[in-house]
Amino acid sequence: RDNQWRARHGVGESFLVSFAGTIGFSKGVEEIIEAAGFLEGQGDFVFILAGEGTRREPALRRARELGLKGVRFIPLQSSADYLQMLQASDVCLTSLHKDLATPVVPVKLQAIMAVGRPVVFCANPASDGRRLVENFAGIGDTRETATGDAFANFMQTSLHVLTTLFFHVTNGHIRVEDWNVGGETRSVFSGAYTQRTDATEELPHVE
């Protein structure tokens, strides 16, 4: 969290909420600005939006109309700076316009999960991105409980398919088929892969 990127951008000890990427129609950035408006003056929040796109200027104008002092727009970051930006963030935002459903998954969502930062994903409930977060991200009120939740969920829903793939262990739950792909024969492993949202129990509750 406390890295050179945070120091370079003068964030200090503020709670950093970040968004990085194309600021276009599909991203629903306007909702982020409105959310920042609700939080203005309620705490030491800093929203930093990094990127360019067709909706950048309208979002910038809206932030100015609302008089938001805690919202900053900066240029698109290099790969190295983008990684540091994610690591410096207290929470990372990724969003899609409410009218977009499937098959759309923001690439930044995987990047955020890869560096282990908390993520808020705003999108149509039918989106594949929601399934990705619910099934592979951990849910918890601390890093430790979220990591434990993610590991337990992986063991319950995914491990058996990967074990079959790597060790060619077959059982009644896994099916191996030969598919012709572009004139080449490929082995395809399919199994009773389940989603967290397929389960009957409720998701972990976080106060």
Coordinates of C-alpha atoms in Angstrom, one line a residue:
R1 CA 0.0 0.0 0.0
D2 CA 2.6 2.6 1.0
N3 CA 4.7 2.6 -2.1
Q4 CA 6.4 5.2 -4.4
W5 CA 3.2 5.7 -6.5
R6 CA 1.2 6.7 -3.5
A7 CA 3.9 9.1 -2.4
R8 CA 4.4 10.5 -5.9
H9 CA 0.7 11.4 -6.2
G10 CA 0.5 12.9 -2.7
V11 CA -2.2 10.5 -1.4
G12 CA -0.6 10.2 2.0
E13 CA -2.8 8.3 4.5
S14 CA -6.0 9.0 2.6
F15 CA -8.3 6.1 1.7
L16 CA -7.5 5.6 -2.0
V17 CA -10.2 4.4 -4.4
S18 CA -8.8 3.9 -7.9
F19 CA -10.1 3.3 -11.4
A20 CA -7.8 2.7 -14.3
G21 CA -8.5 2.1 -18.0
T22 CA -10.6 3.3 -20.8
I23 CA -13.1 5.9 -19.7
G24 CA -15.8 5.1 -22.2
F25 CA -19.6 4.4 -22.5
S26 CA -19.3 0.8 -21.4
K27 CA -17.5 1.6 -18.1
G28 CA -20.2 3.4 -16.2
V29 CA -17.8 6.0 -14.9
E30 CA -20.6 8.5 -14.2
E31 CA -21.8 6.2 -11.4
I32 CA -18.4 6.4 -9.8
I33 CA -18.5 10.2 -9.8
E34 CA -22.0 10.1 -8.2
A35 CA -20.7 7.7 -5.6
A36 CA -17.8 10.1 -4.9
G37 CA -20.3 12.9 -4.4
F38 CA -22.1 11.0 -1.7
L39 CA -18.8 10.4 0.2
E40 CA -17.6 14.0 -0.2
G41 CA -16.9 15.4 3.2
Q42 CA -17.7 12.1 5.0
G43 CA -14.1 10.9 5.4
D44 CA -10.6 11.2 4.0
F45 CA -11.4 9.6 0.6
V46 CA -9.4 10.2 -2.6
F47 CA -10.8 8.9 -5.9
I48 CA -8.2 8.7 -8.7
L49 CA -9.3 7.9 -12.2
A50 CA -6.5 7.1 -14.6
G51 CA -7.2 6.9 -18.3
E52 CA -8.6 8.4 -21.4
G53 CA -11.8 8.0 -23.4
T54 CA -15.0 9.5 -24.8
R55 CA -16.6 9.8 -21.3
R56 CA -13.6 11.4 -19.6
E57 CA -14.6 15.0 -20.2
P58 CA -18.2 14.5 -19.3
A59 CA -17.1 12.8 -16.1
L60 CA -14.7 15.6 -15.4
R61 CA -17.3 18.2 -15.9
R62 CA -19.7 16.4 -13.6
A63 CA -17.1 16.2 -10.8
R64 CA -16.5 20.0 -11.2
E65 CA -20.3 20.7 -11.1
L66 CA -20.5 18.7 -7.8
G67 CA -17.4 20.5 -6.4
L68 CA -15.7 17.3 -5.7
K69 CA -12.3 18.0 -4.1
G70 CA -11.5 14.3 -3.5
V71 CA -11.7 13.3 -7.2
R72 CA -8.6 13.4 -9.5
F73 CA -8.2 12.6 -13.1
I74 CA -4.7 11.5 -14.3
P75 CA -3.4 10.2 -17.6
L76 CA -3.3 6.5 -18.5
Q77 CA -0.5 4.8 -16.6
S78 CA 2.4 2.7 -17.9
S79 CA 2.3 -1.0 -17.1
A80 CA 4.7 -0.6 -14.2
D81 CA 2.9 2.5 -12.8
Y82 CA -0.5 0.7 -13.2
L83 CA 0.7 -2.2 -11.1
Q84 CA 1.9 0.2 -8.4
M85 CA -1.4 2.1 -8.6
L86 CA -3.3 -1.1 -7.8
Q87 CA -0.9 -2.0 -5.0
A88 CA -1.3 1.5 -3.5
S89 CA -5.1 1.4 -3.6
D90 CA -7.2 0.6 -0.6
V91 CA -10.0 -0.5 -2.9
C92 CA -10.0 -0.7 -6.7
L93 CA -13.1 -0.1 -8.9
T94 CA -14.1 -1.7 -12.1
S95 CA -17.5 -1.1 -13.6
L96 CA -19.6 -1.8 -16.6
H97 CA -22.6 0.0 -17.9
K98 CA -25.8 -1.4 -16.5
D99 CA -27.1 -2.4 -20.0
L100 CA -24.1 -4.7 -20.6
A101 CA -24.4 -8.3 -19.5
T102 CA -22.4 -11.1 -21.2
P103 CA -20.0 -12.1 -22.4
V104 CA -18.0 -9.1 -21.0
V105 CA -15.3 -9.4 -18.3
P106 CA -13.1 -6.3 -17.7
V107 CA -9.4 -7.3 -18.0
K108 CA -8.6 -5.1 -15.1
L109 CA -10.7 -7.3 -12.9
Q110 CA -8.2 -10.1 -13.2
A111 CA -5.3 -7.7 -12.6
I112 CA -6.9 -6.4 -9.4
M113 CA -7.5 -9.9 -8.1
A114 CA -3.9 -11.0 -9.1
V115 CA -2.4 -8.3 -6.8
G116 CA -4.8 -9.2 -4.0
R117 CA -6.5 -5.8 -3.6
P118 CA -10.1 -5.4 -2.5
V119 CA -12.4 -4.8 -5.5
V120 CA -15.8 -3.2 -6.0
F121 CA -17.3 -4.4 -9.2
C122 CA -20.4 -2.6 -10.4
A123 CA -22.3 -4.2 -13.3
N124 CA -25.4 -5.9 -14.6
P125 CA -26.2 -8.8 -12.2
A126 CA -26.2 -11.1 -15.2
S127 CA -22.6 -10.3 -16.2
D128 CA -19.8 -12.9 -16.3
G129 CA -17.7 -10.5 -14.3
R130 CA -20.1 -11.0 -11.3
R131 CA -19.6 -14.7 -11.6
L132 CA -15.8 -14.3 -11.7
V133 CA -15.8 -12.2 -8.5
E134 CA -18.2 -14.4 -6.6
N135 CA -16.5 -17.7 -7.6
F136 CA -12.8 -16.8 -7.4
A137 CA -12.4 -13.8 -5.1
G138 CA -12.4 -14.2 -1.4
I139 CA -15.2 -12.7 0.8
G140 CA -14.3 -11.5 4.3
D141 CA -13.8 -8.5 6.5
T142 CA -10.0 -9.0 6.7
R143 CA -7.3 -10.1 4.3
E144 CA -6.9 -13.4 6.2
T145 CA -10.6 -14.3 6.2
A146 CA -11.0 -13.4 2.5
T147 CA -8.0 -15.5 1.6
G148 CA -9.3 -18.4 3.6
D149 CA -12.7 -18.1 2.0
A150 CA -11.2 -18.0 -1.5
F151 CA -9.1 -21.1 -0.9
A152 CA -12.0 -23.1 0.6
N153 CA -14.2 -22.1 -2.4
F154 CA -11.5 -23.2 -4.8
M155 CA -11.2 -26.5 -3.1
Q156 CA -14.9 -27.1 -3.3
T157 CA -15.6 -25.9 -6.8
S158 CA -12.5 -26.1 -9.0
L159 CA -9.8 -28.4 -7.7
H160 CA -11.3 -31.7 -8.9
V161 CA -11.4 -30.4 -12.5
L162 CA -7.8 -29.2 -12.4
T163 CA -6.6 -32.4 -10.8
T164 CA -8.1 -34.4 -13.7
L165 CA -6.5 -32.1 -16.2
F166 CA -3.0 -32.3 -14.9
F167 CA -2.9 -35.9 -13.7
H168 CA -5.4 -37.5 -16.1
V169 CA -7.3 -39.0 -13.2
T170 CA -10.8 -39.9 -14.5
N171 CA -13.8 -40.6 -12.4
G172 CA -17.6 -40.4 -12.8
H173 CA -17.6 -36.7 -12.3
I174 CA -15.1 -35.8 -15.1
R175 CA -15.6 -36.4 -18.9
V176 CA -12.7 -36.4 -21.3
E177 CA -13.5 -35.9 -25.0
D178 CA -11.4 -35.6 -28.2
W179 CA -12.4 -32.5 -30.2
N180 CA -11.3 -31.5 -33.6
V181 CA -10.1 -27.9 -33.5
G182 CA -8.7 -26.4 -36.7
G183 CA -7.8 -29.9 -38.0
E184 CA -6.0 -30.9 -34.8
T185 CA -7.3 -33.3 -32.2
R186 CA -7.5 -31.8 -28.7
S187 CA -8.4 -33.4 -25.4
V188 CA -11.1 -31.5 -23.6
F189 CA -11.8 -32.0 -19.9
S190 CA -15.2 -31.1 -18.6
G191 CA -16.7 -31.8 -15.3
A192 CA -19.2 -30.9 -12.6
Y193 CA -17.7 -27.4 -12.2
T194 CA -19.9 -25.5 -9.8
Q195 CA -20.3 -21.9 -9.0
R196 CA -20.5 -20.4 -5.6
T197 CA -23.9 -19.0 -6.6
D198 CA -25.1 -22.5 -7.4
A199 CA -24.8 -23.5 -3.8
T200 CA -27.8 -23.5 -1.5
E201 CA -26.1 -21.8 1.4
E202 CA -25.9 -18.0 1.5
L203 CA -22.7 -16.1 0.8
P204 CA -20.6 -15.2 3.8
H205 CA -21.9 -12.2 5.6
V206 CA -19.6 -9.2 6.2
E207 CA -20.6 -6.5 8.7

